[in-house]
mmCIF file with all atom_site columns, C-alpha atoms in Angstrom:
data_model
loop_
_atom_site.group_PDB
_atom_site.id
_atom_site.type_symbol
_atom_site.label_atom_id
_atom_site.label_alt_id
_atom_site.label_comp_id
_atom_site.label_asym_id
_atom_site.label_entity_id
_atom_site.label_seq_id
_atom_site.pdbx_PDB_ins_code
_atom_site.Cartn_x
_atom_site.Cartn_y
_atom_site.Cartn_z
_atom_site.occupancy
_atom_site.B_iso_or_equiv
_atom_site.pdbx_formal_charge
_atom_site.auth_seq_id
_atom_site.auth_comp_id
_atom_site.auth_asym_id
_atom_site.auth_atom_id
_atom_site.pdbx_PDB_model_num
ATOM 1   C CA . GLU A 1 1   ? -15.823 19.294 3.133   1.00 0.00 ? 591 GLU A CA 1
ATOM 2   C CA . LEU A 1 2   ? -18.190 16.402 2.732   1.00 0.00 ? 592 LEU A CA 1
ATOM 3   C CA . ALA A 1 3   ? -17.302 12.762 3.170   1.00 0.00 ? 593 ALA A CA 1
ATOM 4   C CA . TRP A 1 4   ? -17.411 12.008 -0.558  1.00 0.00 ? 594 TRP A CA 1
ATOM 5   C CA . LEU A 1 5   ? -16.804 15.379 -2.148  1.00 0.00 ? 595 LEU A CA 1
ATOM 6   C CA . GLU A 1 6   ? -13.669 17.455 -1.896  1.00 0.00 ? 596 GLU A CA 1
ATOM 7   C CA . LEU A 1 7   ? -15.200 20.913 -2.154  1.00 0.00 ? 597 LEU A CA 1
ATOM 8   C CA . VAL A 1 8   ? -13.724 24.196 -3.209  1.00 0.00 ? 598 VAL A CA 1
ATOM 9   C CA . GLU A 1 9   ? -10.836 22.478 -4.859  1.00 0.00 ? 599 GLU A CA 1
ATOM 10  C CA . ALA A 1 10  ? -11.247 24.162 -8.207  1.00 0.00 ? 600 ALA A CA 1
ATOM 11  C CA . GLY A 1 11  ? -12.210 27.402 -9.828  1.00 0.00 ? 601 GLY A CA 1
ATOM 12  C CA . PRO A 1 12  ? -15.081 27.435 -12.295 1.00 0.00 ? 602 PRO A CA 1
ATOM 13  C CA . CYS A 1 13  ? -14.893 25.887 -15.772 1.00 0.00 ? 603 CYS A CA 1
ATOM 14  C CA . ARG A 1 14  ? -11.271 24.781 -15.951 1.00 0.00 ? 604 ARG A CA 1
ATOM 15  C CA . MET A 1 15  ? -9.303  21.684 -15.115 1.00 0.00 ? 605 MET A CA 1
ATOM 16  C CA . PRO A 1 16  ? -6.741  22.868 -12.610 1.00 0.00 ? 606 PRO A CA 1
ATOM 17  C CA . GLU A 1 17  ? -3.187  21.663 -12.290 1.00 0.00 ? 607 GLU A CA 1
ATOM 18  C CA . LEU A 1 18  ? -3.255  22.449 -8.573  1.00 0.00 ? 608 LEU A CA 1
ATOM 19  C CA . LEU A 1 19  ? -6.286  22.555 -6.300  1.00 0.00 ? 609 LEU A CA 1
ATOM 20  C CA . GLU A 1 20  ? -7.002  24.937 -3.432  1.00 0.00 ? 610 GLU A CA 1
ATOM 21  C CA . ILE A 1 21  ? -6.788  22.784 -0.333  1.00 0.00 ? 611 ILE A CA 1
ATOM 22  C CA . GLY A 1 22  ? -6.978  25.431 2.387   1.00 0.00 ? 612 GLY A CA 1
ATOM 23  C CA . VAL A 1 23  ? -5.977  28.846 3.634   1.00 0.00 ? 613 VAL A CA 1
ATOM 24  C CA . ILE A 1 24  ? -3.787  29.857 6.555   1.00 0.00 ? 614 ILE A CA 1
ATOM 25  C CA . ALA A 1 25  ? -6.035  31.848 8.891   1.00 0.00 ? 615 ALA A CA 1
ATOM 26  C CA . LYS A 1 26  ? -3.454  33.115 11.395  1.00 0.00 ? 616 LYS A CA 1
ATOM 27  C CA . ALA A 1 27  ? -0.472  32.329 13.579  1.00 0.00 ? 617 ALA A CA 1
ATOM 28  C CA . PHE A 1 28  ? -1.164  30.002 16.499  1.00 0.00 ? 618 PHE A CA 1
ATOM 29  C CA . GLY A 1 29  ? 1.041   30.249 19.570  1.00 0.00 ? 619 GLY A CA 1
ATOM 30  C CA . ILE A 1 30  ? 4.722   31.245 19.615  1.00 0.00 ? 620 ILE A CA 1
ATOM 31  C CA . ARG A 1 31  ? 6.425   28.218 17.995  1.00 0.00 ? 621 ARG A CA 1
ATOM 32  C CA . GLY A 1 32  ? 5.580   28.957 14.362  1.00 0.00 ? 622 GLY A CA 1
ATOM 33  C CA . GLU A 1 33  ? 2.358   26.974 14.170  1.00 0.00 ? 623 GLU A CA 1
ATOM 34  C CA . VAL A 1 34  ? -0.549  28.292 12.105  1.00 0.00 ? 624 VAL A CA 1
ATOM 35  C CA . LEU A 1 35  ? -4.296  27.809 12.158  1.00 0.00 ? 625 LEU A CA 1
ATOM 36  C CA . VAL A 1 36  ? -5.503  26.479 8.790   1.00 0.00 ? 626 VAL A CA 1
ATOM 37  C CA . GLU A 1 37  ? -8.990  26.304 7.358   1.00 0.00 ? 627 GLU A CA 1
ATOM 38  C CA . LEU A 1 38  ? -8.923  23.125 5.257   1.00 0.00 ? 628 LEU A CA 1
ATOM 39  C CA . PHE A 1 39  ? -11.264 22.663 2.315   1.00 0.00 ? 629 PHE A CA 1
ATOM 40  C CA . SER A 1 40  ? -10.353 18.970 2.140   1.00 0.00 ? 630 SER A CA 1
ATOM 41  C CA . HIS A 1 41  ? -11.422 16.082 4.349   1.00 0.00 ? 631 HIS A CA 1
ATOM 42  C CA . ARG A 1 42  ? -8.670  13.763 3.143   1.00 0.00 ? 632 ARG A CA 1
ATOM 43  C CA . ASP A 1 43  ? -6.113  12.520 5.685   1.00 0.00 ? 633 ASP A CA 1
ATOM 44  C CA . GLU A 1 44  ? -3.472  12.597 2.941   1.00 0.00 ? 634 GLU A CA 1
ATOM 45  C CA . ARG A 1 45  ? -3.591  16.410 3.092   1.00 0.00 ? 635 ARG A CA 1
ATOM 46  C CA . THR A 1 46  ? -2.447  16.553 6.730   1.00 0.00 ? 636 THR A CA 1
ATOM 47  C CA . ALA A 1 47  ? 0.276   13.895 6.816   1.00 0.00 ? 637 ALA A CA 1
ATOM 48  C CA . PRO A 1 48  ? 3.877   14.813 7.698   1.00 0.00 ? 638 PRO A CA 1
ATOM 49  C CA . GLY A 1 49  ? 5.915   15.399 4.562   1.00 0.00 ? 639 GLY A CA 1
ATOM 50  C CA . VAL A 1 50  ? 2.995   16.647 2.449   1.00 0.00 ? 640 VAL A CA 1
ATOM 51  C CA . ARG A 1 51  ? 4.013   19.622 0.327   1.00 0.00 ? 641 ARG A CA 1
ATOM 52  C CA . PHE A 1 52  ? 1.785   22.561 -0.489  1.00 0.00 ? 642 PHE A CA 1
ATOM 53  C CA . SER A 1 53  ? 2.458   25.105 -3.193  1.00 0.00 ? 643 SER A CA 1
ATOM 54  C CA . THR A 1 54  ? 1.840   28.725 -2.225  1.00 0.00 ? 644 THR A CA 1
ATOM 55  C CA . PRO A 1 55  ? 2.532   32.126 -3.761  1.00 0.00 ? 645 PRO A CA 1
ATOM 56  C CA . LYS A 1 56  ? 5.264   32.431 -1.086  1.00 0.00 ? 646 LYS A CA 1
ATOM 57  C CA . GLY A 1 57  ? 6.953   29.141 -1.988  1.00 0.00 ? 647 GLY A CA 1
ATOM 58  C CA . GLU A 1 58  ? 6.545   25.513 -1.044  1.00 0.00 ? 648 GLU A CA 1
ATOM 59  C CA . LEU A 1 59  ? 5.539   24.535 2.506   1.00 0.00 ? 649 LEU A CA 1
ATOM 60  C CA . THR A 1 60  ? 6.168   21.038 3.903   1.00 0.00 ? 650 THR A CA 1
ATOM 61  C CA . VAL A 1 61  ? 3.995   19.707 6.726   1.00 0.00 ? 651 VAL A CA 1
ATOM 62  C CA . ASP A 1 62  ? 5.863   18.743 9.900   1.00 0.00 ? 652 ASP A CA 1
ATOM 63  C CA . SER A 1 63  ? 2.663   18.023 11.834  1.00 0.00 ? 653 SER A CA 1
ATOM 64  C CA . ALA A 1 64  ? -1.055  18.761 11.801  1.00 0.00 ? 654 ALA A CA 1
ATOM 65  C CA . LYS A 1 65  ? -3.836  18.259 14.307  1.00 0.00 ? 655 LYS A CA 1
ATOM 66  C CA . PRO A 1 66  ? -7.520  19.214 14.388  1.00 0.00 ? 656 PRO A CA 1
ATOM 67  C CA . HIS A 1 67  ? -8.535  22.181 16.529  1.00 0.00 ? 657 HIS A CA 1
ATOM 68  C CA . GLN A 1 68  ? -12.093 23.538 16.911  1.00 0.00 ? 658 GLN A CA 1
ATOM 69  C CA . GLY A 1 69  ? -13.173 22.913 13.319  1.00 0.00 ? 659 GLY A CA 1
ATOM 70  C CA . LYS A 1 70  ? -9.842  23.994 11.833  1.00 0.00 ? 660 LYS A CA 1
ATOM 71  C CA . TRP A 1 71  ? -6.322  22.541 11.875  1.00 0.00 ? 661 TRP A CA 1
ATOM 72  C CA . ILE A 1 72  ? -3.088  23.526 13.580  1.00 0.00 ? 662 ILE A CA 1
ATOM 73  C CA . PHE A 1 73  ? -0.181  22.985 11.191  1.00 0.00 ? 663 PHE A CA 1
ATOM 74  C CA . ALA A 1 74  ? 3.551   23.136 11.803  1.00 0.00 ? 664 ALA A CA 1
ATOM 75  C CA . PHE A 1 75  ? 5.538   23.656 8.607   1.00 0.00 ? 665 PHE A CA 1
ATOM 76  C CA . ALA A 1 76  ? 9.231   22.892 8.126   1.00 0.00 ? 666 ALA A CA 1
ATOM 77  C CA . GLY A 1 77  ? 11.339  26.025 8.565   1.00 0.00 ? 667 GLY A CA 1
ATOM 78  C CA . VAL A 1 78  ? 8.577   28.080 10.204  1.00 0.00 ? 668 VAL A CA 1
ATOM 79  C CA . VAL A 1 79  ? 9.896   28.252 13.756  1.00 0.00 ? 669 VAL A CA 1
ATOM 80  C CA . ASP A 1 80  ? 8.475   31.386 15.390  1.00 0.00 ? 670 ASP A CA 1
ATOM 81  C CA . ARG A 1 81  ? 5.371   33.538 15.549  1.00 0.00 ? 671 ARG A CA 1
ATOM 82  C CA . SER A 1 82  ? 6.711   36.271 13.252  1.00 0.00 ? 672 SER A CA 1
ATOM 83  C CA . GLN A 1 83  ? 7.359   33.750 10.463  1.00 0.00 ? 673 GLN A CA 1
ATOM 84  C CA . ALA A 1 84  ? 3.895   32.274 11.034  1.00 0.00 ? 674 ALA A CA 1
ATOM 85  C CA . GLU A 1 85  ? 2.284   35.742 10.900  1.00 0.00 ? 675 GLU A CA 1
ATOM 86  C CA . GLU A 1 86  ? 3.838   36.314 7.466   1.00 0.00 ? 676 GLU A CA 1
ATOM 87  C CA . LEU A 1 87  ? 1.824   33.319 6.210   1.00 0.00 ? 677 LEU A CA 1
ATOM 88  C CA . ARG A 1 88  ? -1.586  34.749 7.228   1.00 0.00 ? 678 ARG A CA 1
ATOM 89  C CA . GLY A 1 89  ? -4.014  34.514 4.291   1.00 0.00 ? 679 GLY A CA 1
ATOM 90  C CA . THR A 1 90  ? -1.754  32.208 2.263   1.00 0.00 ? 680 THR A CA 1
ATOM 91  C CA . ILE A 1 91  ? -3.630  29.805 -0.002  1.00 0.00 ? 681 ILE A CA 1
ATOM 92  C CA . LEU A 1 92  ? -2.410  26.193 0.144   1.00 0.00 ? 682 LEU A CA 1
ATOM 93  C CA . GLU A 1 93  ? -2.519  24.284 -3.148  1.00 0.00 ? 683 GLU A CA 1
ATOM 94  C CA . ALA A 1 94  ? -1.761  20.672 -4.039  1.00 0.00 ? 684 ALA A CA 1
ATOM 95  C CA . GLU A 1 95  ? -2.177  18.220 -6.879  1.00 0.00 ? 685 GLU A CA 1
ATOM 96  C CA . PRO A 1 96  ? -5.503  16.361 -7.140  1.00 0.00 ? 686 PRO A CA 1
ATOM 97  C CA . ILE A 1 97  ? -5.704  13.008 -5.395  1.00 0.00 ? 687 ILE A CA 1
ATOM 98  C CA . ASP A 1 98  ? -6.271  10.150 -7.825  1.00 0.00 ? 688 ASP A CA 1
ATOM 99  C CA . ASP A 1 99  ? -9.195  8.200  -6.360  1.00 0.00 ? 689 ASP A CA 1
ATOM 100 C CA . PRO A 1 100 ? -11.782 6.854  -8.830  1.00 0.00 ? 690 PRO A CA 1
ATOM 101 C CA . ASP A 1 101 ? -14.263 6.190  -6.007  1.00 0.00 ? 691 ASP A CA 1
ATOM 102 C CA . GLU A 1 102 ? -14.491 9.893  -5.121  1.00 0.00 ? 692 GLU A CA 1
ATOM 103 C CA . LEU A 1 103 ? -16.596 12.563 -6.766  1.00 0.00 ? 693 LEU A CA 1
ATOM 104 C CA . TRP A 1 104 ? -14.445 15.686 -7.205  1.00 0.00 ? 694 TRP A CA 1
ATOM 105 C CA . VAL A 1 105 ? -15.628 19.224 -7.849  1.00 0.00 ? 695 VAL A CA 1
ATOM 106 C CA . HIS A 1 106 ? -12.863 19.847 -10.390 1.00 0.00 ? 696 HIS A CA 1
ATOM 107 C CA . GLU A 1 107 ? -14.130 16.858 -12.379 1.00 0.00 ? 697 GLU A CA 1
ATOM 108 C CA . LEU A 1 108 ? -17.769 17.994 -12.246 1.00 0.00 ? 698 LEU A CA 1
ATOM 109 C CA . VAL A 1 109 ? -17.274 21.598 -13.355 1.00 0.00 ? 699 VAL A CA 1
ATOM 110 C CA . GLY A 1 110 ? -17.548 21.723 -17.146 1.00 0.00 ? 700 GLY A CA 1
ATOM 111 C CA . SER A 1 111 ? -19.266 18.328 -17.367 1.00 0.00 ? 701 SER A CA 1
ATOM 112 C CA . ARG A 1 112 ? -22.421 17.885 -19.425 1.00 0.00 ? 702 ARG A CA 1
ATOM 113 C CA . VAL A 1 113 ? -25.484 16.853 -17.367 1.00 0.00 ? 703 VAL A CA 1
ATOM 114 C CA . VAL A 1 114 ? -27.788 14.326 -19.025 1.00 0.00 ? 704 VAL A CA 1
ATOM 115 C CA . GLU A 1 115 ? -30.869 12.599 -17.677 1.00 0.00 ? 705 GLU A CA 1
ATOM 116 C CA . ALA A 1 116 ? -30.992 8.800  -17.863 1.00 0.00 ? 706 ALA A CA 1
ATOM 117 C CA . ASP A 1 117 ? -33.432 9.087  -20.812 1.00 0.00 ? 707 ASP A CA 1
ATOM 118 C CA . GLY A 1 118 ? -30.874 11.167 -22.764 1.00 0.00 ? 708 GLY A CA 1
ATOM 119 C CA . THR A 1 119 ? -32.329 14.634 -22.104 1.00 0.00 ? 709 THR A CA 1
ATOM 120 C CA . ASP A 1 120 ? -29.452 17.143 -22.124 1.00 0.00 ? 710 ASP A CA 1
ATOM 121 C CA . ARG A 1 121 ? -29.697 19.588 -19.210 1.00 0.00 ? 711 ARG A CA 1
ATOM 122 C CA . GLY A 1 122 ? -26.548 21.645 -19.883 1.00 0.00 ? 712 GLY A CA 1
ATOM 123 C CA . LEU A 1 123 ? -23.101 22.163 -18.377 1.00 0.00 ? 713 LEU A CA 1
ATOM 124 C CA . VAL A 1 124 ? -22.062 22.296 -14.731 1.00 0.00 ? 714 VAL A CA 1
ATOM 125 C CA . GLU A 1 125 ? -20.824 25.828 -13.966 1.00 0.00 ? 715 GLU A CA 1
ATOM 126 C CA . SER A 1 126 ? -20.174 25.310 -10.260 1.00 0.00 ? 716 SER A CA 1
ATOM 127 C CA . VAL A 1 127 ? -20.979 23.211 -7.231  1.00 0.00 ? 717 VAL A CA 1
ATOM 128 C CA . ARG A 1 128 ? -22.727 24.965 -4.359  1.00 0.00 ? 718 ARG A CA 1
ATOM 129 C CA . ALA A 1 129 ? -22.397 23.788 -0.788  1.00 0.00 ? 719 ALA A CA 1
ATOM 130 C CA . ASN A 1 130 ? -25.800 23.053 0.721   1.00 0.00 ? 720 ASN A CA 1
ATOM 131 C CA . PRO A 1 131 ? -26.565 21.347 4.059   1.00 0.00 ? 721 PRO A CA 1
ATOM 132 C CA . ALA A 1 132 ? -29.003 18.765 2.664   1.00 0.00 ? 722 ALA A CA 1
ATOM 133 C CA . SER A 1 133 ? -27.048 17.940 -0.509  1.00 0.00 ? 723 SER A CA 1
ATOM 134 C CA . ASP A 1 134 ? -24.539 19.949 -2.487  1.00 0.00 ? 724 ASP A CA 1
ATOM 135 C CA . LEU A 1 135 ? -25.973 21.336 -5.701  1.00 0.00 ? 725 LEU A CA 1
ATOM 136 C CA . LEU A 1 136 ? -24.787 21.279 -9.297  1.00 0.00 ? 726 LEU A CA 1
ATOM 137 C CA . GLU A 1 137 ? -25.365 24.748 -10.745 1.00 0.00 ? 727 GLU A CA 1
ATOM 138 C CA . LEU A 1 138 ? -25.997 24.418 -14.468 1.00 0.00 ? 728 LEU A CA 1
ATOM 139 C CA . ASP A 1 139 ? -25.402 27.025 -17.179 1.00 0.00 ? 729 ASP A CA 1
ATOM 140 C CA . SER A 1 140 ? -29.213 27.286 -17.464 1.00 0.00 ? 730 SER A CA 1
ATOM 141 C CA . GLY A 1 141 ? -29.407 28.415 -13.819 1.00 0.00 ? 731 GLY A CA 1
ATOM 142 C CA . ALA A 1 142 ? -30.980 25.127 -12.733 1.00 0.00 ? 732 ALA A CA 1
ATOM 143 C CA . LEU A 1 143 ? -29.795 23.537 -9.495  1.00 0.00 ? 733 LEU A CA 1
ATOM 144 C CA . VAL A 1 144 ? -29.522 19.745 -9.247  1.00 0.00 ? 734 VAL A CA 1
ATOM 145 C CA . PRO A 1 145 ? -28.846 18.032 -5.902  1.00 0.00 ? 735 PRO A CA 1
ATOM 146 C CA . LEU A 1 146 ? -25.838 15.698 -6.056  1.00 0.00 ? 736 LEU A CA 1
ATOM 147 C CA . THR A 1 147 ? -28.022 12.959 -4.602  1.00 0.00 ? 737 THR A CA 1
ATOM 148 C CA . PHE A 1 148 ? -29.559 12.643 -8.113  1.00 0.00 ? 738 PHE A CA 1
ATOM 149 C CA . VAL A 1 149 ? -26.198 11.838 -9.759  1.00 0.00 ? 739 VAL A CA 1
ATOM 150 C CA . THR A 1 150 ? -26.193 8.168  -10.708 1.00 0.00 ? 740 THR A CA 1
ATOM 151 C CA . GLU A 1 151 ? -23.143 7.871  -12.935 1.00 0.00 ? 741 GLU A CA 1
ATOM 152 C CA . ARG A 1 152 ? -20.113 9.669  -14.364 1.00 0.00 ? 742 ARG A CA 1
ATOM 153 C CA . ARG A 1 153 ? -18.480 8.699  -17.631 1.00 0.00 ? 743 ARG A CA 1
ATOM 154 C CA . VAL A 1 154 ? -16.514 10.032 -20.568 1.00 0.00 ? 744 VAL A CA 1
ATOM 155 C CA . GLU A 1 155 ? -17.893 9.755  -24.103 1.00 0.00 ? 745 GLU A CA 1
ATOM 156 C CA . HIS A 1 156 ? -16.154 11.220 -27.151 1.00 0.00 ? 746 HIS A CA 1
ATOM 157 C CA . ASP A 1 157 ? -13.736 13.187 -24.903 1.00 0.00 ? 747 ASP A CA 1
ATOM 158 C CA . GLU A 1 158 ? -16.649 14.800 -23.032 1.00 0.00 ? 748 GLU A CA 1
ATOM 159 C CA . ARG A 1 159 ? -17.263 14.320 -19.311 1.00 0.00 ? 749 ARG A CA 1
ATOM 160 C CA . LEU A 1 160 ? -20.872 13.344 -18.634 1.00 0.00 ? 750 LEU A CA 1
ATOM 161 C CA . VAL A 1 161 ? -22.840 13.354 -15.401 1.00 0.00 ? 751 VAL A CA 1
ATOM 162 C CA . ILE A 1 162 ? -25.920 11.148 -15.577 1.00 0.00 ? 752 ILE A CA 1
ATOM 163 C CA . ILE A 1 163 ? -28.819 12.118 -13.319 1.00 0.00 ? 753 ILE A CA 1
ATOM 164 C CA . GLU A 1 164 ? -32.186 10.658 -12.354 1.00 0.00 ? 754 GLU A CA 1
ATOM 165 C CA . VAL A 1 165 ? -34.457 13.420 -11.083 1.00 0.00 ? 755 VAL A CA 1
ATOM 166 C CA . PRO A 1 166 ? -38.065 13.483 -9.850  1.00 0.00 ? 756 PRO A CA 1
ATOM 167 C CA . PRO A 1 167 ? -40.674 14.775 -12.283 1.00 0.00 ? 757 PRO A CA 1
ATOM 168 C CA . GLY A 1 168 ? -40.988 18.548 -12.317 1.00 0.00 ? 758 GLY A CA 1
ATOM 169 C CA . LEU A 1 169 ? -37.466 19.427 -11.143 1.00 0.00 ? 759 LEU A CA 1
ATOM 170 C CA . PHE A 1 170 ? -36.766 21.393 -14.321 1.00 0.00 ? 760 PHE A CA 1
ATOM 171 C CA . ASP A 1 171 ? -40.301 22.821 -14.706 1.00 0.00 ? 761 ASP A CA 1
ATOM 172 C CA . LEU A 1 172 ? -39.739 25.965 -12.641 1.00 0.00 ? 762 LEU A CA 1
#
């Protein structure tokens, strides 16, 4: 997850009630801890007391700590390795975080992309992770680096993403 973009928190073209925050990779040790691959960079997602919805019921965080690019979580009521093993592959979901200073994938998908001069470039179908800059994938197939996004706003109940792009970006 990038510093200003909470990635993989939404499926394409819908406003989710809950967002995918991570997945339990496997049991870790013998005390019920699990290794989690988090899709979120937000500290709020790892704090004690945080609740995740899962297909297997709600899980409440007792503790979490980083470990080799993933996280070790202890969940309330999960006290041994066999209970932790049963959670392997479980998707962790949570409500979106309300932070107007952040750019969220679930708010970008379905938005109309418009250049500063008013040229309509289409709808965002997905956001692709890319090392240099994540990319908006438009319904036309065009890819627009997020670094060209200058503004987000709502007009007439439609979410707009305003971009300023170099000449020729859409000429391929």
